PDB file of C-alpha atoms in Angstrom:
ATOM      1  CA  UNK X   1       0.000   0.000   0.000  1.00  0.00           C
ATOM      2  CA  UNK X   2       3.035   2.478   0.659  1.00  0.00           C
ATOM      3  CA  UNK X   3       4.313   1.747  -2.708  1.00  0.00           C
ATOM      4  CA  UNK X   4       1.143   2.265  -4.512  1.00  0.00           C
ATOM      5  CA  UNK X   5       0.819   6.054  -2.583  1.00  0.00           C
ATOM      6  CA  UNK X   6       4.550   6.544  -2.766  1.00  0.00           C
ATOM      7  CA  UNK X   7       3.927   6.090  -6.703  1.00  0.00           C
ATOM      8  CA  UNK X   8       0.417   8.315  -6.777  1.00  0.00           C
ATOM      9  CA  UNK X   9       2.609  10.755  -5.300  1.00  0.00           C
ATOM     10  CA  UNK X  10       5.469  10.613  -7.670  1.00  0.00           C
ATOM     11  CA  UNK X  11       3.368  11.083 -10.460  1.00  0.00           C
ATOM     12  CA  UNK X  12       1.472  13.849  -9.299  1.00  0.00           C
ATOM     13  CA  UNK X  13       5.329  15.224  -9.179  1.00  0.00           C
ATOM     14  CA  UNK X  14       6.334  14.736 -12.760  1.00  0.00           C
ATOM     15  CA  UNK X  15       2.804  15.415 -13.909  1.00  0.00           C
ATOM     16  CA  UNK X  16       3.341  19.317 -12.232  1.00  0.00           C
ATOM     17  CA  UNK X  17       6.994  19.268 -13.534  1.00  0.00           C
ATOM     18  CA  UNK X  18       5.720  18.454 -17.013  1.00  0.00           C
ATOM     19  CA  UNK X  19       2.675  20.891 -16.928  1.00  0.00           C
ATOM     20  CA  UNK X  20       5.061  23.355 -16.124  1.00  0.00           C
ATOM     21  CA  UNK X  21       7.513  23.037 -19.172  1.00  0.00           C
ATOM     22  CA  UNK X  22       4.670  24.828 -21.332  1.00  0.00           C
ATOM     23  CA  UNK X  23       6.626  28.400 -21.288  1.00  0.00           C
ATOM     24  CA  UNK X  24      10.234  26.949 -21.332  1.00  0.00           C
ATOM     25  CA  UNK X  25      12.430  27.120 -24.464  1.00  0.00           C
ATOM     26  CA  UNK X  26      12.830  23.861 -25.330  1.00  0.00           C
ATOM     27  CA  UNK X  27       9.300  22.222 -23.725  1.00  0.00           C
ATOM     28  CA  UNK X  28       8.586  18.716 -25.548  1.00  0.00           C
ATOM     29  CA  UNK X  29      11.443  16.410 -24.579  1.00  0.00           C
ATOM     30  CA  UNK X  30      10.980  17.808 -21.039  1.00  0.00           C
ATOM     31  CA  UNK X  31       7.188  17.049 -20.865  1.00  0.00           C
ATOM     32  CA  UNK X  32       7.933  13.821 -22.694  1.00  0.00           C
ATOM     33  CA  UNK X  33      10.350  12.750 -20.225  1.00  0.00           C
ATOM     34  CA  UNK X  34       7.861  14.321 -17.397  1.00  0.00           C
ATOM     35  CA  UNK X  35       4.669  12.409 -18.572  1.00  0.00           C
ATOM     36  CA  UNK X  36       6.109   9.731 -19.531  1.00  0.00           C
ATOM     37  CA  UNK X  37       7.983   9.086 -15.960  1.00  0.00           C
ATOM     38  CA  UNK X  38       4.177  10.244 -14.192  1.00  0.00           C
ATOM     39  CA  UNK X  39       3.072   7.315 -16.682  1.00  0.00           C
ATOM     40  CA  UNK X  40       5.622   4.758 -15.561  1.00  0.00           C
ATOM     41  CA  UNK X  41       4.602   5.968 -11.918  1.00  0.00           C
ATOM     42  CA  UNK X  42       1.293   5.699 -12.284  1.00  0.00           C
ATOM     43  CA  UNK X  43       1.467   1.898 -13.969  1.00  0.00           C
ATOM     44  CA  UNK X  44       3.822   0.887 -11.135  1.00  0.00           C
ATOM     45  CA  UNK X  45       0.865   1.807  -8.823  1.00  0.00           C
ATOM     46  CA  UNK X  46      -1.396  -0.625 -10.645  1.00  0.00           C
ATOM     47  CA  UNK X  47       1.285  -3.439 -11.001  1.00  0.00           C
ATOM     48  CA  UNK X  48       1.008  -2.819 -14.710  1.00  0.00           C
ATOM     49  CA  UNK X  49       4.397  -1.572 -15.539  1.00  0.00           C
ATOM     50  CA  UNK X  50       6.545  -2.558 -18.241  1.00  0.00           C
ATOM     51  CA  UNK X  51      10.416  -2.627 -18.693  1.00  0.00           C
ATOM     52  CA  UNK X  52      10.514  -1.102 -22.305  1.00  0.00           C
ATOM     53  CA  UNK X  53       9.245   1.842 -21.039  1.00  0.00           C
ATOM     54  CA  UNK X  54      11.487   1.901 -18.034  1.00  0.00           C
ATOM     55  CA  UNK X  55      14.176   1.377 -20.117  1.00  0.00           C
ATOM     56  CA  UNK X  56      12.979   4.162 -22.816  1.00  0.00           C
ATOM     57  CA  UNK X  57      12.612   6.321 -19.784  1.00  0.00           C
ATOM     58  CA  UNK X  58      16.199   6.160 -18.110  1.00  0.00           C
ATOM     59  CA  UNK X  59      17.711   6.324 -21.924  1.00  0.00           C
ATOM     60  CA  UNK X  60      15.577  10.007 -22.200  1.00  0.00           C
ATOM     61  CA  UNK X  61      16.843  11.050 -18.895  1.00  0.00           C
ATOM     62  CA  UNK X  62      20.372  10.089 -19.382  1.00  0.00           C
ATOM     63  CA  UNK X  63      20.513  11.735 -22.594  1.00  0.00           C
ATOM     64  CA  UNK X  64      18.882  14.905 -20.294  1.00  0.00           C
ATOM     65  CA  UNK X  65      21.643  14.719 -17.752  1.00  0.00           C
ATOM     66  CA  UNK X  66      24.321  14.250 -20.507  1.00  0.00           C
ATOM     67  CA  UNK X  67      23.163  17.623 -22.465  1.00  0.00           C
ATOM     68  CA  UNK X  68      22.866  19.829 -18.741  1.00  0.00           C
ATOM     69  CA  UNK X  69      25.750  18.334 -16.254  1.00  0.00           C
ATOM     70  CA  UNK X  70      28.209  21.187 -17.942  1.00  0.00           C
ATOM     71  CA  UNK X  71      25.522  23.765 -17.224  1.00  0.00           C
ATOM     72  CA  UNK X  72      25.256  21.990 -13.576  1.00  0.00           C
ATOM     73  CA  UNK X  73      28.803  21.772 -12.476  1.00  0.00           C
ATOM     74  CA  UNK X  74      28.930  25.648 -13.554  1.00  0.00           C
ATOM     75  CA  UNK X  75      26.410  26.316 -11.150  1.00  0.00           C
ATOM     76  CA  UNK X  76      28.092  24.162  -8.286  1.00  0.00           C
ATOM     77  CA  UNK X  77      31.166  26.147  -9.125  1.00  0.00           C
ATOM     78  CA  UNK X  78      29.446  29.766  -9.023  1.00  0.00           C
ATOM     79  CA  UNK X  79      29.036  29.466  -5.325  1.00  0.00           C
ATOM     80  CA  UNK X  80      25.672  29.297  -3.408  1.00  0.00           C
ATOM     81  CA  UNK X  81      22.683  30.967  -5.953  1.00  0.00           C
ATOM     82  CA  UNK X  82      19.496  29.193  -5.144  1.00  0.00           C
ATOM     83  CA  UNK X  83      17.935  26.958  -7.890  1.00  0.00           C
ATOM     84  CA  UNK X  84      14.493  27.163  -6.908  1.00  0.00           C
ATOM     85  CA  UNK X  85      14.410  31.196  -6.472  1.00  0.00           C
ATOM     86  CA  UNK X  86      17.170  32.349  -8.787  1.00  0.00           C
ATOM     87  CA  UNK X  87      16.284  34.326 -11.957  1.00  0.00           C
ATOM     88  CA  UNK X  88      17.100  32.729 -15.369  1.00  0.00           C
ATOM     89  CA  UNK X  89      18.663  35.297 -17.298  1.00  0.00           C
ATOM     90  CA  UNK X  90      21.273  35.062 -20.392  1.00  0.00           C
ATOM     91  CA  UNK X  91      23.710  35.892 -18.491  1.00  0.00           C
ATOM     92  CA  UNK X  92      23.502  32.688 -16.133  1.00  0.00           C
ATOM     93  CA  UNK X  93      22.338  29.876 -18.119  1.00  0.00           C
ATOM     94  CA  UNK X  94      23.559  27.579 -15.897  1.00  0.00           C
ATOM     95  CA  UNK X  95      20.391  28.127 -13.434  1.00  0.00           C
ATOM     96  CA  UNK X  96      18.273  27.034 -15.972  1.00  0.00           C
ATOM     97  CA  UNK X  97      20.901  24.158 -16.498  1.00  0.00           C
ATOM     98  CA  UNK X  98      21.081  23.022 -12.995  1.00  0.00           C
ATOM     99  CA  UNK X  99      17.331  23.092 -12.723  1.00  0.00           C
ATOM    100  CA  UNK X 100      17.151  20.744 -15.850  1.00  0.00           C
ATOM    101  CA  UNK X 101      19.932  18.342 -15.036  1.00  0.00           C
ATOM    102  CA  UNK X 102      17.574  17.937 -11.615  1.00  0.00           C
ATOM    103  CA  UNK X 103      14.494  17.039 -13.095  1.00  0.00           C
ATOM    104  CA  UNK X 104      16.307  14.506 -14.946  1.00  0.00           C
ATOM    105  CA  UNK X 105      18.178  13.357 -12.108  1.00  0.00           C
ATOM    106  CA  UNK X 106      15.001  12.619 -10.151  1.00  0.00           C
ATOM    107  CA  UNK X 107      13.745  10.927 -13.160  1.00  0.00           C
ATOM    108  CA  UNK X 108      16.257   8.856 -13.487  1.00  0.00           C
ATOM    109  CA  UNK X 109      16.409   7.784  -9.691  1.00  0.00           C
ATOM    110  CA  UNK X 110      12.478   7.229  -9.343  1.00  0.00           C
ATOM    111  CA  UNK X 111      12.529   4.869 -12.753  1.00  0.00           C
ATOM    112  CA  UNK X 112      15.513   3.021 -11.560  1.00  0.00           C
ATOM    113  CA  UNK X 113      13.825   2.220  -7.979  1.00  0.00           C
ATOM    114  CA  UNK X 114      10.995   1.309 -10.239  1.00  0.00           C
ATOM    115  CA  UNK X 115      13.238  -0.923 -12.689  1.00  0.00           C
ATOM    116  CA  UNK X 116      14.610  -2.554  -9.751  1.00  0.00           C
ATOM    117  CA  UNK X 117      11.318  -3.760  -8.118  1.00  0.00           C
ATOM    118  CA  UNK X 118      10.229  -4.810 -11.288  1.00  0.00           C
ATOM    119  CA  UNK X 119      13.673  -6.861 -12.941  1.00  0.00           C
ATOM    120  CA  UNK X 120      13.468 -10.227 -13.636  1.00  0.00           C
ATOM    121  CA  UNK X 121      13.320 -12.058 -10.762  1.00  0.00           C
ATOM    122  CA  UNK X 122      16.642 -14.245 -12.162  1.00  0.00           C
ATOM    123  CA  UNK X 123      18.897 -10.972 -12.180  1.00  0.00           C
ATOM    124  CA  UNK X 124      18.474 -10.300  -8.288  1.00  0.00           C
TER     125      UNK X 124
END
């Protein structure tokens, strides 16, 4: 029962991260990966989740945190500016960066937690 609300909750998560995209530059791989993590979420709550889609998932969000870590490791190395409350502006990209490289750093740890409660049973 913990796992089915831990999972409700979790989707509810990427389903406001991926609503939220709408206005940002570069919106459809980050509401793909969003939705389609809420999706994997959601199915893991009914015991209908598939590995393809796990899989497809932590390939998007790898790719994500391949394209932003540069931007993130600027932002570790600009001091103490606050993700959450800092302005994007063209002069920082790297806040807009670090925010991204995030999202798909939580995606990629929720569908992996996922993946491994759902692996073949021979590979444990």
């Amino acid at each position: 029962m913990i796992f089915k609300i831990v999972s409700l909750f979790l989707a509810a998560y990427f389903i406001f991260a991926g609503a939220v995209q709408y206005n940002d530059p570069d919106p459809l791989h980050w509401m793909l990966l969003y939705f389609t993590s809420s999706l994997a979420c959601i199915l893991a709550a009914l015991d209908k989740d598939k590995l393809p889609l796990l899989y497809a998932i932590i390939g998007m969000a790898g790719i994500e945190i391949a394209a932003t870590i540069d931007g993130f490791f600027d932002w570790l190395r600009t001091g103490n500016e606050n993700l959450i409350t800092a302005k994007m502006t063209d002069e920082k990209p790297y806040i807009e960066l670090g925010r991204e490289f995030l999202g798909a750093l939580i995606s990629i740890i929720v569908i992996t937690w996922l993946w491994f409660r759902k692996r073949p049973k021979n590979s444990k």
